Amino acid sequence: MSGGSKDPRMRELYGHALTLLFYPFLLLMVSVLTFHPLYLGAEWVVLLFALALHGGLRTYARTLKFAIPILLLILVINVLLNKNGATLLYKGPSVAVIGQLRITGEALAYGLVMGLRMLVFFGIFALTLHWLSADRALELSAKVAKKSAVTAMMTTRLIPYLSEQAEQIGDVLQTRGVRFNDGHVLRRLAARRPMLGVLLISALEGSWQVAEAMEARGFGQGKRSSYSRERWGRRDVYTWSAFLAAIALVVWSWTTAWTYIDYYPRIHTKMSEEGPWPTILHALVLSIALALPPVLLKKRRRH
Amino acid sequence: MKKRLGSVLFIALALGGIYLAYTFWPDEDLNWALTSLLLLLLGLGLFYLRYERAHVSSKEMAVIASLAAFAVVGRIIFAPFPNFKPTTYLVILAGYVFGPRAGFMVGTTAAIASNVYFGQGAWTPWQMVAWGLAGASAGVFGRLRGEKVTAYELALFGLLWGFLFGWIMNLWTWLSTVYPLNFETWLLTNTSSLLFDISHAVANVLFALLLTRRFLPILWRFRKKLTITTLEVLPHEKHN
């Protein structure tokens, strides 16, 4: 891995792009496999730790702005529409669509835990966004999906070019008397139509030139040559060992049912049968295995 | 032949996996958060596999990339109008003229590129599926109606996709965080985005009425240009 890379994230992080992509995927899999608040809570703490360690808490806070209405919605739907719980908290009048209002402790717990799951989802995506740049993700996908990755790369390259052209077309139209911001909404929308028309023709004509350039460089004639900055290192080996340990712990929990929880009619877990400690210990060890990769992949600053 | 066999085996394995999942965890015991995530990844993977396996010319790739970039830049041009973006309608038009495969690729690529520029959201894979399916279904519609289509028909198609897009985006929230999974909970989950869905559908209708008459002939003309093929030199002619 090059220390003088243009990607600033690569200067702060060890690890191959596949390692950096697999970690959020593993967290996502764990979060959809279990409904247990202990595991989801532990995963959320691990995520907050990873985000804090790599300076991504601000990114997470930004994404949470969009999460709040979703969290409220999850809570409201589960609490109002689920009538399978046994512990009655409130009984009210009949309401259209919802039927009779019947709020139970189990439905409230389920709504809160699912809100926690949503917080975990948002954390996972914030972490992915924070430590793996789009360029590295596209470069990685080019290894398995060559044509699709080339298409996506060409698109990202064309966007600034077309935006610049759109600005120029807008200037020309304005000098010819087109007013983009005058009149009511429909008029303002229609005023932009010629701009889009010219841009479409220009983009399609441009695509012919791109295709010619691709042919001239020998596109489609045998295997595509490529250069990758991604290197496998010692840290990747350690990190993948932590991944394997976490996967083994999750698989193990299937046979022991530690991650299992039933919400309805009453909350039932393995903890009520064999005491809380086996589940707590398992969740703790799993959390340590999941917290190791962010520590292993962090580069220390040299003073 | 080998490649086709590989794809068939891949689909058979996936279907076998789904069948086993239903057998082991019937009815409400099935973990829908996991199943829907795996089905989504499988669906996207199969579409991409089809694109990778197909003989896609450099011209077709460049056209797909240009149309996807155009759809994203359309979003920038209409930035002063919140919730009034032409992206979905431009994906539909691209799919209608260039077919389901190109439509799907324009939709998914526009979703990826758009998220690269405007910030990757948690719902990018669902956005990819929603726009991809809008483009692919428009491609199927295009094969049925061809050049005879009117702006009103495409407006109706856009209206439908305004709502379908929102429903696809809400699907994962519903499947992974709501219990029980029935019509009432589905309805209430979608009610939360109803205003956005209505404005999305209205935007698609408006853009269909504003753009179709001018844009369709341009796109058909480029499609004709795209179908011009180069002739290969026969082996015995190579030595002359």
XYZ file of C-alpha atoms in Angstrom:
543
model
C 0.000 0.000 0.000
C 1.409 3.315 -1.019
C 1.998 5.860 1.678
C 1.925 8.722 -0.794
C -1.474 7.792 -2.141
C -3.869 10.469 -3.388
C -6.665 8.928 -1.295
C -6.299 10.560 2.171
C -8.078 7.611 3.821
C -5.288 5.272 2.660
C -2.809 7.332 4.672
C -4.761 6.658 7.865
C -5.835 3.079 7.263
C -4.109 -0.225 6.672
C -5.904 -2.905 4.746
C -6.890 -4.131 1.330
C -10.156 -2.687 -0.062
C -11.742 -6.155 0.217
C -10.919 -6.260 3.934
C -12.434 -2.805 4.405
C -15.567 -3.837 2.498
C -15.975 -7.209 4.203
C -16.031 -5.719 7.712
C -19.258 -3.679 7.199
C -20.757 -6.649 5.332
C -20.020 -8.905 8.318
C -21.574 -6.368 10.701
C -24.641 -6.141 8.445
C -25.012 -9.919 8.414
C -24.783 -10.089 12.229
C -27.366 -7.306 12.576
C -29.910 -9.049 10.325
C -29.294 -12.487 11.854
C -30.303 -11.567 15.393
C -33.220 -9.726 16.990
C -31.573 -9.890 20.440
C -31.112 -6.437 22.058
C -27.921 -7.556 23.815
C -26.214 -8.446 20.516
C -27.589 -5.445 18.622
C -26.579 -3.149 21.504
C -23.082 -4.656 21.638
C -22.758 -4.233 17.866
C -23.823 -0.597 18.127
C -21.187 0.054 20.797
C -18.550 -1.609 18.557
C -19.671 0.595 15.669
C -19.485 3.768 17.768
C -15.993 2.708 18.877
C -14.917 2.062 15.252
C -16.389 5.370 14.083
C -14.765 7.296 16.960
C -11.382 5.614 16.358
C -11.426 6.489 12.661
C -12.985 9.957 13.002
C -16.309 9.062 11.400
C -18.694 10.155 14.153
C -19.531 13.360 12.297
C -20.505 11.365 9.182
C -22.719 9.193 11.394
C -24.331 12.227 13.033
C -25.122 13.607 9.557
C -26.814 10.365 8.457
C -28.779 10.204 11.736
C -30.656 13.362 10.752
C -32.458 11.245 8.129
C -32.813 8.323 10.535
C -34.916 10.037 13.208
C -38.245 10.038 11.259
C -37.628 6.389 10.289
C -36.927 5.432 13.923
C -40.162 7.102 15.055
C -42.087 5.387 12.271
C -40.728 1.958 13.251
C -41.704 2.531 16.866
C -45.198 3.809 16.039
C -46.034 1.029 13.545
C -44.837 -1.755 15.830
C -46.498 -0.347 18.922
C -49.845 0.503 17.314
C -50.323 -2.384 14.893
C -48.928 -5.323 16.791
C -51.475 -6.926 19.068
C -49.645 -10.184 19.802
C -48.073 -9.120 23.100
C -49.405 -10.382 26.439
C -48.351 -7.560 28.800
C -51.041 -4.903 28.351
C -49.890 -1.322 28.945
C -52.804 0.636 27.466
C -56.188 -0.148 25.945
C -57.953 2.570 23.982
C -60.752 3.211 21.485
C -61.044 1.815 17.945
C -59.237 3.750 15.188
C -59.518 3.334 11.381
C -56.894 0.974 9.789
C -55.281 0.315 13.200
C -58.362 -1.204 14.859
C -58.603 -1.139 18.636
C -55.673 0.612 20.326
C -53.854 -1.998 22.376
C -50.299 -1.167 23.429
C -48.299 -4.023 24.913
C -44.897 -4.163 26.611
C -43.651 -6.731 24.081
C -44.611 -4.569 21.067
C -42.931 -1.555 22.684
C -39.766 -3.590 23.329
C -39.799 -4.924 19.751
C -40.231 -1.393 18.339
C -37.347 -0.054 20.455
C -35.036 -2.960 19.522
C -35.870 -2.568 15.830
C -35.075 1.143 16.176
C -31.717 0.070 17.597
C -31.263 -2.237 14.591
C -31.902 0.733 12.293
C -29.269 2.753 14.218
C -26.845 -0.120 13.605
C -27.685 -0.128 9.857
C -27.021 3.600 9.635
C -23.751 3.169 11.583
C -22.587 0.432 9.216
C -23.203 2.577 6.149
C -21.577 5.617 7.779
C -18.472 3.525 8.504
C -18.346 2.148 4.940
C -18.717 5.636 3.534
C -16.080 6.968 5.887
C -13.278 4.471 5.335
C -13.711 3.190 1.790
C -13.698 5.805 -0.968
C -15.875 5.311 -4.053
C -12.721 5.073 -6.192
C -11.364 2.142 -4.199
C -14.753 0.404 -4.169
C -15.056 0.786 -7.950
C -11.478 -0.412 -8.444
C -12.287 -3.474 -6.363
C -15.476 -4.218 -8.287
C -13.468 -3.967 -11.533
C -11.761 -7.221 -10.520
C -14.993 -9.205 -10.707
C -17.360 -7.138 -12.872
C -15.125 -5.584 -15.504
C -17.691 -4.138 -17.920
C -20.014 -2.861 -15.191
C -17.128 -1.194 -13.340
C -15.812 0.425 -16.533
C -19.343 1.714 -17.264
C -19.647 3.152 -13.731
C -16.153 4.687 -13.930
C -16.957 6.326 -17.290
C -20.174 7.709 -15.785
C -18.399 9.254 -12.794
C -15.850 10.751 -15.201
C -18.586 12.177 -17.457
C -20.616 13.861 -14.690
C -18.263 16.830 -14.054
C -17.785 17.222 -17.815
C -21.535 17.292 -18.476
C -22.171 19.617 -15.491
C -19.646 22.057 -16.935
C -21.333 21.806 -20.333
C -24.741 22.365 -18.708
C -23.429 25.574 -17.148
C -22.100 26.789 -20.502
C -25.389 25.922 -22.263
C -27.250 27.775 -19.482
C -25.082 30.886 -20.022
C -25.694 30.802 -23.784
C -29.457 30.415 -23.293
C -29.522 33.282 -20.799
C -27.736 35.598 -23.237
C -30.436 34.666 -25.769
C -33.130 35.809 -23.364
C -34.169 32.622 -21.560
C -35.034 33.392 -17.935
C -34.611 30.361 -15.664
C -35.940 31.944 -12.493
C -38.895 33.978 -13.751
C -42.539 32.974 -13.600
C -44.326 30.140 -11.864
C -42.947 26.648 -11.246
C -44.120 25.130 -14.551
C -42.601 27.983 -16.561
C -39.302 27.666 -14.689
C -39.291 23.905 -15.266
C -40.060 24.337 -18.978
C -37.302 26.983 -19.305
C -34.730 24.298 -18.520
C -36.007 21.967 -21.265
C -33.817 23.361 -24.110
C -30.814 23.054 -21.795
C -31.526 19.357 -21.273
C -32.139 18.846 -25.016
C -28.784 20.298 -26.052
C -27.062 18.399 -23.272
C -28.622 15.087 -24.366
C -27.424 15.478 -27.962
C -24.002 16.559 -26.750
C -23.751 13.608 -24.331
C -24.771 11.079 -26.993
C -22.441 12.557 -29.629
C -19.692 12.521 -26.998
C -20.345 8.845 -26.314
C -19.398 8.067 -29.938
C -16.029 9.732 -29.367
C -15.574 7.808 -26.127
C -16.345 4.542 -27.960
C -13.855 5.404 -30.707
C -11.201 6.190 -28.103
C -11.915 2.849 -26.401
C -11.548 0.986 -29.715
C -8.350 2.881 -30.483
C -6.933 1.732 -27.153
C -7.819 -1.862 -28.000
C -10.954 -2.298 -25.894
C -12.423 -5.784 -26.215
C -9.247 -7.253 -27.705
C -8.282 -9.782 -25.079
C -7.752 -9.333 -21.372
C -7.946 -5.803 -20.008
C -4.704 -4.628 -18.428
C -5.046 -2.793 -15.136
C -2.943 -1.391 -12.331
C -4.013 -1.719 -8.745
C -2.637 0.050 -5.674
C -4.240 -2.527 -3.398
C -1.752 -4.770 -1.602
C -2.366 -7.571 0.887
C -0.431 -7.014 4.093
C 0.217 -8.572 7.470
C -2.615 -6.541 8.997
C -5.056 -8.091 6.520
C -4.104 -11.574 7.753
C -4.734 -10.552 11.387
C -7.998 -8.824 10.459
C -9.289 -11.814 8.481
C -8.432 -14.028 11.479
C -10.690 -11.781 13.598
C -13.400 -12.059 10.917
C -13.158 -15.858 10.965
C -13.353 -15.879 14.765
C -16.492 -13.701 14.650
C -18.079 -15.946 11.981
C -17.256 -19.052 14.066
C -18.871 -17.449 17.134
C -22.019 -16.596 15.175
C -22.237 -20.147 13.734
C -21.686 -21.584 17.222
C -24.548 -19.497 18.591
C -26.954 -21.192 16.132
C -26.511 -24.498 17.949
C -26.735 -22.934 21.424
C -29.546 -20.440 20.576
C -27.842 -17.598 22.474
C -28.763 -15.070 19.787
C -32.368 -16.362 19.706
C -35.210 -14.240 21.088
C -38.971 -14.610 20.822
C -41.010 -11.457 21.471
C -44.583 -12.771 21.301
C -46.696 -13.473 23.234
C -44.028 -12.980 25.951
C -40.318 -12.198 25.603
C -38.388 -15.442 25.780
C -34.636 -15.976 25.446
C -32.098 -18.632 26.320
C -31.180 -16.439 29.318
C -34.418 -17.398 31.093
C -33.472 -21.122 30.854
C -29.750 -21.234 31.628
C -29.122 -17.868 33.323
C -27.710 -14.708 31.742
C -23.969 -15.482 31.852
C -23.448 -17.844 28.861
C -25.235 -15.345 26.570
C -23.453 -12.315 28.066
C -20.047 -13.994 27.756
C -20.722 -15.042 24.166
C -21.887 -11.523 23.234
C -18.800 -10.055 24.928
C -16.357 -12.334 23.081
C -18.162 -11.638 19.787
C -17.944 -7.889 20.463
C -14.185 -8.176 21.082
C -13.749 -10.127 17.809
C -15.757 -7.429 15.995
C -13.912 -4.549 17.701
C -10.468 -5.887 16.751
C -10.496 -5.050 12.993
C -10.868 -1.250 13.462
C -7.934 -1.329 15.926
C -5.772 -3.495 13.631
C -6.487 -1.341 10.590
C -5.747 2.020 12.259
C -2.429 3.600 11.306
C -0.613 5.391 14.069
C 0.528 8.915 13.302
C 4.292 9.403 13.259
C 5.481 12.524 15.041
C -22.326 -22.628 -23.838
C -20.104 -23.088 -20.773
C -20.938 -19.554 -19.611
C -24.680 -20.171 -20.046
C -24.386 -23.418 -18.100
C -22.633 -21.505 -15.298
C -25.453 -18.948 -15.155
C -28.122 -21.674 -15.146
C -26.288 -23.486 -12.323
C -26.033 -20.214 -10.376
C -29.787 -19.578 -10.691
C -30.599 -23.226 -9.844
C -28.415 -23.027 -6.713
C -30.061 -19.766 -5.643
C -33.571 -21.165 -6.175
C -32.573 -24.333 -4.311
C -31.309 -22.185 -1.424
C -34.584 -20.236 -1.300
C -36.592 -23.484 -1.354
C -34.511 -24.882 1.516
C -34.950 -21.645 3.488
C -38.736 -21.889 3.139
C -38.658 -25.570 4.092
C -36.623 -25.039 7.249
C -38.202 -21.756 8.336
C -41.786 -21.710 7.082
C -44.288 -18.846 7.462
C -43.354 -16.147 9.924
C -40.271 -17.928 11.258
C -38.331 -16.920 8.155
C -35.863 -14.103 8.828
C -37.138 -11.637 6.234
C -34.408 -9.065 6.939
C -31.770 -11.614 5.924
C -33.797 -13.243 3.135
C -34.692 -9.934 1.480
C -31.074 -8.759 1.690
C -29.816 -11.970 0.093
C -32.524 -11.865 -2.594
C -31.654 -8.256 -3.363
C -27.941 -9.050 -3.707
C -28.793 -12.116 -5.802
C -31.086 -10.124 -8.109
C -28.498 -7.392 -8.619
C -25.785 -10.034 -9.108
C -27.802 -11.853 -11.779
C -28.483 -8.664 -13.742
C -24.804 -7.699 -13.575
C -23.792 -11.239 -14.556
C -26.021 -10.953 -17.627
C -24.337 -7.671 -18.566
C -20.865 -9.122 -18.017
C -21.632 -12.220 -20.104
C -23.277 -10.325 -22.983
C -21.420 -9.091 -26.049
C -21.598 -5.406 -25.192
C -19.926 -3.151 -27.744
C -17.835 -0.161 -26.774
C -20.550 2.038 -28.330
C -23.264 0.520 -26.151
C -21.145 0.919 -23.019
C -20.362 4.528 -23.854
C -24.054 5.266 -24.534
C -25.092 3.661 -21.217
C -22.438 5.671 -19.342
C -23.451 8.906 -21.099
C -27.161 8.385 -20.406
C -26.491 7.525 -16.748
C -24.312 10.639 -16.392
C -27.016 12.672 -18.150
C -29.639 11.376 -15.702
C -27.441 12.420 -12.749
C -26.656 15.855 -14.227
C -30.422 16.299 -14.754
C -30.681 16.166 -10.972
C -28.121 18.984 -10.685
C -29.864 21.148 -13.316
C -33.145 20.882 -11.414
C -31.503 21.458 -8.017
C -33.637 24.608 -7.357
C -36.750 22.370 -7.374
C -36.645 20.084 -4.324
C -38.348 16.724 -5.009
C -38.718 17.583 -8.718
C -35.925 15.647 -10.371
C -35.972 14.189 -13.885
C -33.632 11.257 -13.075
C -36.316 8.543 -12.905
C -37.977 9.724 -16.091
C -34.652 9.925 -17.967
C -33.869 6.343 -16.863
C -37.316 5.269 -18.121
C -36.733 6.974 -21.489
C -33.289 5.355 -21.818
C -34.731 1.925 -21.045
C -37.703 2.451 -23.359
C -35.497 3.146 -26.374
C -32.376 1.052 -25.726
C -34.035 -2.020 -24.193
C -34.243 -3.727 -20.761
C -30.534 -4.507 -20.366
C -29.403 -0.969 -21.161
C -32.306 0.434 -19.097
C -31.296 -1.568 -16.050
C -27.646 -0.581 -16.423
C -28.485 3.126 -16.885
C -30.656 2.983 -13.735
C -28.173 1.166 -11.497
C -25.168 3.131 -12.774
C -27.025 6.421 -12.261
C -27.755 5.333 -8.660
C -24.081 4.499 -7.986
C -22.736 7.654 -9.646
C -25.376 9.857 -8.058
C -24.442 8.519 -4.627
C -20.741 9.025 -5.326
C -21.431 12.731 -5.923
C -24.213 13.408 -3.448
C -23.015 11.103 -0.664
C -23.524 7.370 -0.378
C -26.735 6.668 1.498
C -27.702 3.600 3.468
C -30.292 2.773 0.811
C -28.003 2.781 -2.267
C -28.567 -0.932 -3.142
C -32.357 -0.418 -3.005
C -32.054 2.751 -5.070
C -30.045 0.716 -7.597
C -32.770 -1.917 -7.757
C -35.572 0.661 -7.996
C -33.999 2.686 -10.815
C -32.676 -0.468 -12.480
C -36.141 -2.031 -12.551
C -37.682 1.249 -13.767
C -35.262 1.167 -16.724
C -35.664 -2.570 -17.367
C -39.481 -2.490 -17.224
C -39.468 0.544 -19.544
C -37.367 -1.576 -21.916
C -40.024 -4.311 -21.908
C -42.720 -1.653 -22.454
C -40.651 -0.246 -25.325
C -40.539 -3.642 -27.025
C -44.330 -3.841 -26.847
C -45.215 -0.286 -27.963
C -42.176 0.742 -30.042
C -42.122 4.121 -31.753
C -45.919 4.529 -31.599
C -45.893 5.443 -27.899
C -47.413 8.768 -26.821
C -46.262 11.164 -24.105
C -49.437 10.349 -22.151
C -48.657 6.627 -22.065
C -45.140 7.324 -20.793
C -46.574 9.829 -18.297
C -48.803 7.069 -16.917
C -45.806 4.720 -16.776
C -43.812 7.423 -14.946
C -46.710 8.021 -12.538
C -46.683 4.333 -11.640
C -42.925 4.316 -11.124
C -43.122 7.389 -8.897
C -44.990 5.226 -6.373
C -43.214 1.934 -7.093
C -39.851 3.612 -6.458
C -40.955 4.730 -2.992
C -42.432 1.322 -2.185
C -39.206 -0.458 -3.153
C -37.204 1.982 -1.009
C -39.539 1.337 1.966
C -39.528 -2.422 1.482
C -36.439 -3.113 3.561
C -37.575 -0.937 6.489
C -40.844 -2.881 6.461
C -39.257 -6.333 6.112
C -36.440 -5.843 8.621
C -38.043 -3.806 11.421
C -41.803 -4.338 11.394
C -43.889 -7.192 12.807
C -46.302 -8.619 11.736
C -45.785 -8.394 7.979
C -49.325 -7.755 6.708
C -51.178 -5.288 4.502
C -51.903 -2.815 7.340
C -48.246 -2.489 8.418
C -47.144 -2.269 4.752
C -49.683 0.501 4.145
C -48.618 2.476 7.209
C -44.899 2.122 6.340
C -45.613 3.563 2.892
C -47.842 6.328 4.257
C -44.758 7.913 5.822
C -43.262 8.612 2.387
C -46.563 9.342 0.649
C -45.845 13.056 0.084
C -42.439 12.280 -1.437
C -43.971 9.549 -3.598
C -46.721 11.863 -4.852
C -44.218 14.610 -5.737
C -41.982 11.984 -7.436
C -44.946 10.709 -9.486
C -46.078 14.259 -10.385
C -42.497 15.127 -11.430
C -42.382 12.047 -13.692
C -45.692 13.028 -15.314
C -44.554 16.628 -15.852
C -41.221 15.576 -17.309
C -42.965 13.045 -19.561
C -45.242 15.772 -20.925
C -42.373 18.270 -21.249
C -39.607 16.061 -22.651
C -41.004 13.031 -24.504
C -41.907 14.692 -27.806
C -38.436 16.221 -28.175
C -36.271 13.519 -26.600
C -37.727 10.325 -28.075
C -36.796 11.098 -31.739
C -33.234 11.988 -30.622
C -32.880 8.718 -28.731
C -34.391 6.609 -31.576
C -31.936 8.215 -34.023
C -28.984 7.311 -31.801
C -30.330 3.807 -31.340
C -30.317 3.387 -35.131
C -26.734 4.628 -35.209
C -25.846 2.143 -32.494
C -27.128 -0.837 -34.457
C -24.710 -0.224 -37.346
C -22.292 -3.128 -37.180
C -18.768 -3.509 -38.476
C -18.112 -6.372 -40.884
C -15.486 -8.897 -39.958
C -12.862 -9.874 -42.515
C -13.283 -13.524 -43.477
C -10.245 -15.793 -42.892
C -9.537 -16.423 -46.605
C -9.656 -12.690 -47.332
C -7.001 -11.911 -44.726
C -4.206 -13.258 -46.933
C -5.211 -11.267 -50.039
